[in-house]
Each structure stands twice: as C-alpha cells, then as structure tokens.
Amino acid sequence: MLKLTTAGESHGRALTAIIEGLPSNLKVEKEEIDYYLALRQSGYGRGARQKIESDRAEIVSGVRDKLTLGSPVCIVVENKDYKNWEEYMSPYGADVSKRRLTKVRPGHADLTGLFKYDQTDARNILERASARETAVRVAAGTIARMFLRELGVEVAGYVRSVESVSDEKEYTFDEIRAAKTSELFMPDRELCERAKKRIDEIKEAKDTAGGVIELHVKGMKSGFGSCMSYSEKLDAHLAGAIMSVQAIKGVEIGLGFEAARRPGSRVHDEIYYRDGNFFRKTNNAGGIEGGMSNGQEIVLRAAMKPIPTLMRGLDTVDFDTKEPCRAATERSDVCSVAACDVILESVVCFALAEKILQRLGGDNMREIKERWDKLPR
C-alpha cells in the first residue's frame, strides 16, 4: 500500500516526506523534483518568502543510482529561513515569548487549533498548518508523476480563474501543459495580463485573491476505483486528496455543479460502438462514472479561497486579553493560485498512484507494467 507521511514546520529546520510502498526499479530524477519545487514557488502575486527559499530536494533513503529499492523513500527540503528563526523555533530550547501570536487570524487554523491542542500561542498551530508543508507534497507527488509516466499516464493543470477574471474556453491536453510558460499558468495570454492587473489592484488594497484550478489526467485506463465499496470510489479519493490541500474549499468533477442546472439529456455521456470499441462523444462525467475511471480524460476543478492573511488585517480578538483587535500579519502572498496548481497536480499524481498500486499490486516496476499492459483501455 502506497503511503505518504510529511513532517515539519514552516520555520522549522526542514520539511520531510516519507513514502512507503513504492515499487523497486522506478527511475527517480532529482532534477525533475527540483523543477516542480521551483515551479511551486513561481507565479505572479507571490510574497517575500519565495525570495528567501530556493527549494531543493535531498533524497536520504530508498533510492540508489536513481532507482528505488522498494524500501521507504525519505525526502528532505531544507528551510533556509530557519537560520533567522532558530532562536524561536529550536526543539532544544527556544525563546517562545518572542514571535508569539495571540491575535488569531480569521480563516486560519489559529483559534480552533489553540483549543484543540491546548495551547496559548497560535504559532504552535500555524507553523504546521502553513501551506509551506506542501513543498514536500510536491516532491513526493513528483515521484508519483514519474511512476504514472512509466504507465503512460500524465497529469496537467492550468489556472482557470483569478478572482473575477475567468477563462471559459476549453483546451487540449497539450495546450494545458504549455500554460506553465505564462506567469499565472493561464493559456490565454490576454486574460493572464488582465488577471495580473487585478492582482496589482488587490495588492494595493492590501487584500488577497483566490481562483479556480482545472486539472486533466490523460492515459488512465478504465476500472480504477469501485462501485461496490463506496469508500473506494475514485472520485471520492481524488476529491479528498484535493480537499486536503490548504485553502481548497470546493471540488468539481466533469461538469460539476453545472450538471445540476441541466436536464439529464444534456448531462450524461451517450455510449456508442464502432470497430470493436465502445466510446463516448462527450465527457461531461469528467472521466469517472459510478466511482470508476472510464478511460476518458479525468477532469477536475478546485476552488481556492483567498489567502486569509491580509496585510491590512481583519477584525478579531486577542486570545490572551479577549479584547477586540486587528489580526496579526505574517509574511504572505497576495495570490498563490499558480502555486496551488502545481500542488494539486502533485497530490492528484500521488492519489492516482495509490489507486493503481492498490489494484495491480506488485513489488517492482516490471511486474506492474506487465499487469497494466493486460488491462483493457
């Protein structure tokens, strides 16, 4: 069973991912992991933290001569900013009176986490709840991406909207993949410039912006997931993986909520047969029917809320004094929708790898490829 465990705090020494259940003889390229780590740090509207960190992965176990061994793979991403925070964050003794946070921030885990974990300093909550944690999820997801590629499965995403600037056009898989060359990962360059202008306006107002990311999966064969055991539904598994990412507040598959506004005749994908093959002319289901992949492109959309740390602050209460105040401001982005696209691609890659290994089993890549090749399209 494929399993990912991450550890680390935003301003701690490092972030760590441990991947269990990877088959042996999967080729791992560190340069590709570093490429996606850098891509995660890019995008118009990012904050000062990205100028401090230049993420690189260190593989400390489970890989020899670029091939997995079948043992747990451990990846470490160092936090370069730790040298500025060691006095306050060291596990061996720290000045916890400094950098203490009690002006809890709306939209964050601060207040609920203080109660749940019996704390009085929200820093003990926010350091782990921070989206900085996703750096190692991108690293692990990139290894899953390499696994999928060996089977002919590819994942690509793009930014469909930034706040009120929305792209309603449909794109081919290759066009979506090429969107990474724009500053906001938007295929339409004119819309990208409009979105950048809107981000500038929002930054001037000391506010933040969210958006919608669309993901496509190409090459996934049919039958992954289940209609028999509802805990094993592929759409539920993918939606859960996407919702596990910080700031995601909604997921759609295929038509999503639009399906509720149409009659059934304009929703369900009619089935045809020609030359020995069943096929559909449309893909409103987004590649998943009855909780199982049906061989078509899987289409997913995710809604990312605006980043809850606003430089102008929001009304809140000081946890210590119980007096009204303005929320604390940590260093933050104005818009990180492009980064979120990279993160979501990574978690989807890992979730798909989980489902494939669950169904096919196998301890090495040769076994898995042989079993994959025997499956119908």
Coordinates of C-alpha atoms in Angstrom, one line a residue:
M1 CA 0.0 0.0 0.0
L2 CA 1.4 3.4 -1.0
K3 CA 1.5 5.8 1.9
L4 CA 2.8 9.4 2.4
T5 CA 3.7 10.9 5.7
T6 CA 5.0 14.5 5.9
A7 CA 6.6 16.3 8.9
G8 CA 8.0 19.8 9.6
E9 CA 7.0 23.3 10.4
S10 CA 7.0 26.4 8.2
H11 CA 10.0 28.0 10.0
G12 CA 11.5 24.8 11.4
R13 CA 14.8 23.2 10.3
A14 CA 13.3 21.3 7.4
L15 CA 10.3 19.6 5.8
T16 CA 10.3 15.8 5.4
A17 CA 8.3 13.3 3.4
I18 CA 8.4 9.5 3.8
I19 CA 6.9 7.4 1.0
E20 CA 6.2 3.8 1.8
G21 CA 5.1 1.2 -0.7
L22 CA 6.9 2.4 -3.8
P23 CA 7.9 -0.5 -6.1
S24 CA 11.6 -1.1 -6.8
N25 CA 13.3 0.0 -10.0
L26 CA 11.4 3.2 -10.5
K27 CA 13.7 5.7 -12.0
V28 CA 13.9 8.9 -9.9
E29 CA 15.3 12.1 -11.3
K30 CA 16.2 14.7 -8.6
E31 CA 16.3 17.4 -11.2
E32 CA 12.7 16.9 -12.0
I33 CA 11.7 17.1 -8.3
D34 CA 13.7 20.4 -8.1
Y35 CA 12.0 21.7 -11.2
Y36 CA 8.5 21.2 -9.7
L37 CA 9.7 22.7 -6.4
A38 CA 10.8 25.8 -8.2
L39 CA 7.6 25.9 -10.2
R40 CA 5.6 25.8 -6.9
Q41 CA 7.5 28.9 -5.8
S42 CA 6.7 30.8 -9.0
G43 CA 3.6 32.7 -10.2
Y44 CA 2.5 36.3 -10.2
G45 CA 1.5 37.6 -6.8
R46 CA 3.9 35.7 -4.6
G47 CA 5.3 37.1 -1.4
A48 CA 8.8 37.7 0.1
R49 CA 9.2 34.2 1.4
Q50 CA 9.9 32.9 -2.1
K51 CA 12.9 35.2 -2.4
I52 CA 14.4 33.6 0.8
E53 CA 13.8 30.0 0.0
S54 CA 15.1 28.2 -3.1
D55 CA 13.8 24.7 -2.5
R56 CA 15.9 21.7 -3.4
A57 CA 15.1 18.1 -2.5
E58 CA 17.6 15.8 -0.7
I59 CA 16.8 12.1 -1.1
V60 CA 18.2 10.5 2.0
S61 CA 16.9 6.9 1.7
G62 CA 15.2 4.4 -0.6
V63 CA 17.0 5.3 -3.9
R64 CA 20.3 4.1 -5.2
D65 CA 21.8 5.0 -8.6
K66 CA 18.5 6.8 -9.4
L67 CA 16.4 3.7 -8.9
T68 CA 14.0 3.0 -6.0
L69 CA 14.9 0.0 -3.9
G70 CA 11.4 -0.9 -2.6
S71 CA 12.2 0.4 0.8
P72 CA 10.8 3.7 2.2
V73 CA 11.9 6.8 0.4
C74 CA 12.7 9.8 2.5
I75 CA 12.9 13.3 1.0
V76 CA 14.1 16.4 2.9
V77 CA 13.6 20.0 1.9
E78 CA 15.6 22.4 4.0
N79 CA 14.0 25.7 5.3
K80 CA 16.7 28.3 4.6
D81 CA 14.8 30.8 6.7
Y82 CA 15.4 28.6 9.7
K83 CA 18.6 30.5 10.5
N84 CA 16.5 33.6 11.1
W85 CA 14.1 31.6 13.3
E86 CA 16.3 29.2 15.2
E87 CA 16.2 31.3 18.4
Y88 CA 12.4 31.0 18.4
M89 CA 11.9 27.5 16.9
S90 CA 14.7 25.3 18.1
P91 CA 13.5 22.0 19.6
Y92 CA 16.4 22.1 22.0
G93 CA 15.3 25.3 23.8
A94 CA 13.8 28.4 22.3
D95 CA 12.6 31.9 23.4
V96 CA 8.9 31.2 22.9
S97 CA 8.0 34.6 24.4
K98 CA 9.1 36.2 21.1
R99 CA 7.3 35.7 17.9
R100 CA 4.3 34.7 20.0
L101 CA 1.0 35.1 18.2
T102 CA -2.3 35.7 20.0
K103 CA -4.1 38.0 17.6
V104 CA -5.7 35.0 15.9
R105 CA -6.4 35.3 12.2
P106 CA -9.8 34.7 10.6
G107 CA -9.7 31.9 8.0
H108 CA -6.7 30.2 9.6
A109 CA -6.4 27.3 11.9
D110 CA -5.2 29.6 14.7
L111 CA -8.2 29.8 17.1
T112 CA -9.6 26.3 16.6
G113 CA -6.1 24.8 16.9
L114 CA -5.4 26.6 20.2
F115 CA -8.5 24.9 21.8
K116 CA -7.9 21.5 20.2
Y117 CA -4.2 21.2 21.2
D118 CA -4.5 23.1 24.5
Q119 CA -2.1 25.9 23.5
T120 CA -1.8 29.6 24.3
D121 CA 0.5 30.5 21.4
A122 CA -1.0 30.2 17.9
R123 CA 2.5 29.8 16.5
N124 CA 2.4 26.2 17.7
I125 CA -0.6 25.8 15.3
L126 CA 0.2 28.0 12.3
E127 CA 3.7 26.6 11.8
R128 CA 2.3 23.2 10.8
A129 CA -1.0 24.4 9.3
S130 CA 1.0 26.6 6.9
A131 CA 1.0 25.8 3.1
R132 CA 4.8 25.7 3.4
E133 CA 4.1 22.0 4.2
T134 CA 3.1 21.4 0.6
A135 CA 6.7 21.7 -0.6
V136 CA 7.4 18.1 0.3
R137 CA 4.0 17.0 -1.0
V138 CA 5.1 18.4 -4.4
A139 CA 8.4 16.4 -4.0
A140 CA 6.5 13.2 -3.2
G141 CA 3.9 13.9 -5.9
T142 CA 6.7 14.3 -8.5
I143 CA 8.0 10.8 -7.7
A144 CA 4.4 9.6 -8.2
R145 CA 4.3 11.6 -11.5
M146 CA 7.4 9.6 -12.6
F147 CA 5.6 6.4 -11.7
L148 CA 2.5 7.4 -13.7
R149 CA 4.6 8.3 -16.7
E150 CA 6.1 4.8 -16.9
L151 CA 2.5 3.6 -17.5
G152 CA 1.6 6.3 -20.0
V153 CA -0.5 8.4 -17.6
E154 CA 0.1 12.2 -17.5
V155 CA -1.4 15.0 -15.3
A156 CA -1.5 18.6 -16.3
G157 CA -3.4 21.7 -14.9
Y158 CA -3.9 25.3 -15.5
V159 CA -5.4 28.4 -13.8
R160 CA -8.9 28.8 -15.0
S161 CA -9.7 32.0 -13.0
V162 CA -8.1 34.5 -10.7
E163 CA -10.7 36.2 -8.6
S164 CA -13.2 37.8 -11.1
V165 CA -11.0 37.1 -14.2
S166 CA -12.3 33.8 -15.6
D167 CA -11.3 31.8 -18.7
E168 CA -14.4 29.9 -20.0
K169 CA -12.6 28.3 -23.0
E170 CA -11.8 24.6 -23.3
Y171 CA -8.3 23.5 -24.1
T172 CA -6.5 20.4 -25.3
F173 CA -4.2 18.5 -23.0
D174 CA -1.1 19.9 -24.9
E175 CA -2.4 23.4 -24.6
I176 CA -2.9 22.9 -20.8
R177 CA 0.6 21.6 -20.4
A178 CA 2.0 24.6 -22.3
A179 CA 0.3 27.0 -19.9
K180 CA 3.2 26.7 -17.5
T181 CA 5.1 29.2 -19.7
S182 CA 2.8 32.1 -18.6
E183 CA 3.2 33.9 -15.3
L184 CA -0.1 32.7 -13.9
F185 CA -0.3 29.4 -15.8
M186 CA -3.2 30.7 -17.9
P187 CA -3.3 29.6 -21.5
D188 CA -4.9 32.8 -22.7
R189 CA -2.2 35.5 -22.6
E190 CA -4.7 38.4 -22.7
L191 CA -6.6 37.0 -19.8
C192 CA -3.3 36.5 -18.0
E193 CA -2.5 40.2 -18.3
R194 CA -5.9 41.1 -17.1
A195 CA -5.5 38.8 -14.1
K196 CA -2.1 40.3 -13.3
K197 CA -3.6 43.8 -13.3
R198 CA -6.4 42.6 -11.0
I199 CA -3.8 41.2 -8.6
D200 CA -2.0 44.5 -8.6
E201 CA -5.2 46.3 -7.7
I202 CA -5.9 43.8 -4.9
K203 CA -2.3 44.2 -3.6
E204 CA -2.7 47.9 -3.5
A205 CA -5.9 47.4 -1.4
K206 CA -3.8 45.1 1.0
D207 CA -6.2 42.3 0.1
T208 CA -5.8 38.8 -1.3
A209 CA -7.2 36.8 -4.2
G210 CA -8.1 33.2 -4.9
G211 CA -9.2 31.4 -8.0
V212 CA -10.0 28.1 -9.8
I213 CA -7.6 25.5 -11.0
E214 CA -8.5 22.8 -13.6
L215 CA -6.7 19.5 -13.8
H216 CA -6.7 16.9 -16.6
V217 CA -5.5 13.3 -16.4
K218 CA -4.6 11.6 -19.7
G219 CA -4.0 7.9 -20.2
M220 CA -5.8 6.5 -17.2
K221 CA -7.3 3.1 -18.0
S222 CA -10.8 2.2 -17.1
G223 CA -11.9 0.4 -13.9
F224 CA -9.8 2.2 -11.2
G225 CA -12.0 2.9 -8.2
S226 CA -15.1 0.9 -7.3
C227 CA -18.9 0.9 -7.5
M228 CA -19.1 -1.9 -5.0
S229 CA -17.3 -0.4 -2.0
Y230 CA -18.2 3.2 -1.6
S231 CA -15.1 4.0 0.4
E232 CA -13.1 3.0 -2.7
K233 CA -14.8 5.4 -5.2
L234 CA -12.2 7.1 -7.4
D235 CA -14.0 10.4 -7.4
A236 CA -14.2 10.4 -3.6
H237 CA -10.5 9.6 -3.4
L238 CA -9.4 12.4 -5.7
A239 CA -11.8 14.9 -4.1
G240 CA -10.4 14.0 -0.7
A241 CA -6.8 14.4 -1.9
I242 CA -7.6 17.8 -3.4
M243 CA -9.5 19.0 -0.3
S244 CA -6.5 18.1 1.9
V245 CA -4.6 21.0 0.4
Q246 CA -4.7 24.2 2.4
A247 CA -7.2 26.9 1.1
I248 CA -9.2 24.5 -1.1
K249 CA -12.9 25.0 -0.5
G250 CA -14.6 23.1 -3.4
V251 CA -14.1 20.4 -5.9
E252 CA -15.9 19.6 -9.2
I253 CA -15.6 16.6 -11.5
G254 CA -16.5 16.9 -15.1
L255 CA -19.5 19.3 -15.4
G256 CA -19.6 19.5 -11.6
F257 CA -22.2 21.9 -10.4
E258 CA -23.3 22.7 -13.9
A259 CA -24.8 19.2 -14.1
A260 CA -27.4 20.3 -11.5
R261 CA -28.6 23.1 -13.9
R262 CA -29.1 20.9 -16.9
P263 CA -31.6 18.2 -17.9
G264 CA -30.3 14.7 -18.0
S265 CA -30.3 14.6 -21.8
R266 CA -27.6 17.3 -21.7
V267 CA -25.5 15.7 -18.9
H268 CA -25.0 12.0 -19.4
D269 CA -22.4 10.9 -22.0
E270 CA -24.1 8.6 -24.6
I271 CA -22.3 5.4 -25.5
Y272 CA -21.5 4.2 -29.0
Y273 CA -19.8 1.2 -30.5
R274 CA -17.6 1.0 -33.6
D275 CA -14.8 -1.2 -34.9
G276 CA -14.8 -3.3 -31.8
N277 CA -14.7 -0.4 -29.3
F278 CA -17.1 1.3 -27.0
F279 CA -16.8 5.1 -27.0
R280 CA -18.4 8.4 -25.9
K281 CA -18.6 11.6 -28.0
T282 CA -18.7 13.8 -24.9
N283 CA -17.0 13.8 -21.5
N284 CA -19.4 15.5 -19.1
A285 CA -18.7 12.9 -16.5
G286 CA -15.1 14.0 -16.4
G287 CA -13.7 10.5 -17.0
I288 CA -15.4 8.9 -13.9
E289 CA -18.7 7.0 -13.9
G290 CA -20.0 5.0 -10.9
G291 CA -16.9 5.8 -8.9
M292 CA -14.6 4.3 -11.5
S293 CA -12.4 5.7 -14.3
N294 CA -14.0 5.0 -17.7
G295 CA -10.9 5.5 -19.9
Q296 CA -11.6 9.1 -20.8
E297 CA -9.6 12.1 -19.6
I298 CA -10.3 12.8 -16.0
V299 CA -11.3 16.4 -15.5
L300 CA -11.2 18.0 -12.0
R301 CA -11.6 21.6 -10.8
A302 CA -10.8 23.1 -7.5
A303 CA -11.8 26.4 -5.9
M304 CA -9.0 28.1 -3.8
K305 CA -10.1 30.7 -1.3
P306 CA -8.2 34.0 -1.0
I307 CA -5.3 33.7 1.3
P308 CA -6.6 34.5 4.8
T309 CA -3.5 36.6 5.9
L310 CA -4.3 40.1 4.8
M311 CA -1.7 42.9 5.2
R312 CA -4.4 45.2 6.4
G313 CA -5.7 42.7 8.9
L314 CA -9.2 41.6 9.7
D315 CA -11.3 42.1 12.9
T316 CA -10.5 39.5 15.5
V317 CA -9.9 39.0 19.3
D318 CA -6.7 38.7 21.2
F319 CA -6.7 35.2 22.7
D320 CA -4.9 36.4 25.9
T321 CA -6.8 39.6 26.7
K322 CA -10.1 38.8 24.9
E323 CA -10.1 42.3 23.6
P324 CA -11.0 43.2 20.0
C325 CA -8.0 43.9 17.7
R326 CA -6.8 43.5 14.2
A327 CA -5.5 40.1 13.1
A328 CA -1.7 39.5 13.1
T329 CA 0.0 39.7 9.7
E330 CA 2.6 37.1 8.8
R331 CA 4.6 37.4 5.6
S332 CA 2.2 36.3 2.9
D333 CA 1.3 36.2 -0.7
V334 CA -1.3 38.2 -2.5
C335 CA -2.2 35.4 -4.8
S336 CA -0.8 31.9 -5.0
V337 CA -3.2 30.2 -7.4
A338 CA -0.4 29.3 -9.8
A339 CA 1.5 27.6 -7.0
C340 CA -1.7 25.8 -6.0
D341 CA -1.9 24.3 -9.5
V342 CA 1.5 22.7 -9.0
I343 CA 0.5 21.4 -5.6
L344 CA -2.8 20.0 -6.8
E345 CA -1.2 18.2 -9.8
S346 CA 1.2 16.6 -7.3
V347 CA -1.5 15.4 -4.9
V348 CA -3.6 14.1 -7.8
C349 CA -0.5 12.2 -9.1
F350 CA 0.0 10.6 -5.7
A351 CA -3.7 9.7 -5.3
L352 CA -3.7 8.1 -8.7
A353 CA -0.6 6.1 -7.9
E354 CA -2.3 4.9 -4.8
K355 CA -5.3 3.6 -6.7
I356 CA -3.1 1.9 -9.4
L357 CA -0.9 0.1 -6.9
Q358 CA -4.0 -0.9 -4.8
R359 CA -5.5 -2.6 -7.8
L360 CA -2.4 -4.0 -9.5
G361 CA -0.1 -4.8 -6.6
G362 CA 3.5 -5.7 -7.5
D363 CA 6.8 -5.2 -5.8
N364 CA 8.8 -4.0 -8.8
M365 CA 8.1 -1.9 -12.0
R366 CA 8.4 -4.9 -14.3
E367 CA 5.5 -6.7 -12.6
I368 CA 3.4 -3.6 -12.5
K369 CA 3.9 -2.7 -16.2
E370 CA 3.1 -6.3 -17.2
R371 CA -0.2 -6.1 -15.3
W372 CA -1.0 -2.6 -16.6
D373 CA -0.5 -3.7 -20.2
K374 CA -3.0 -6.5 -19.8
L375 CA -5.8 -4.2 -18.8
P376 CA -8.4 -3.1 -21.3
R377 CA -8.3 0.6 -22.2

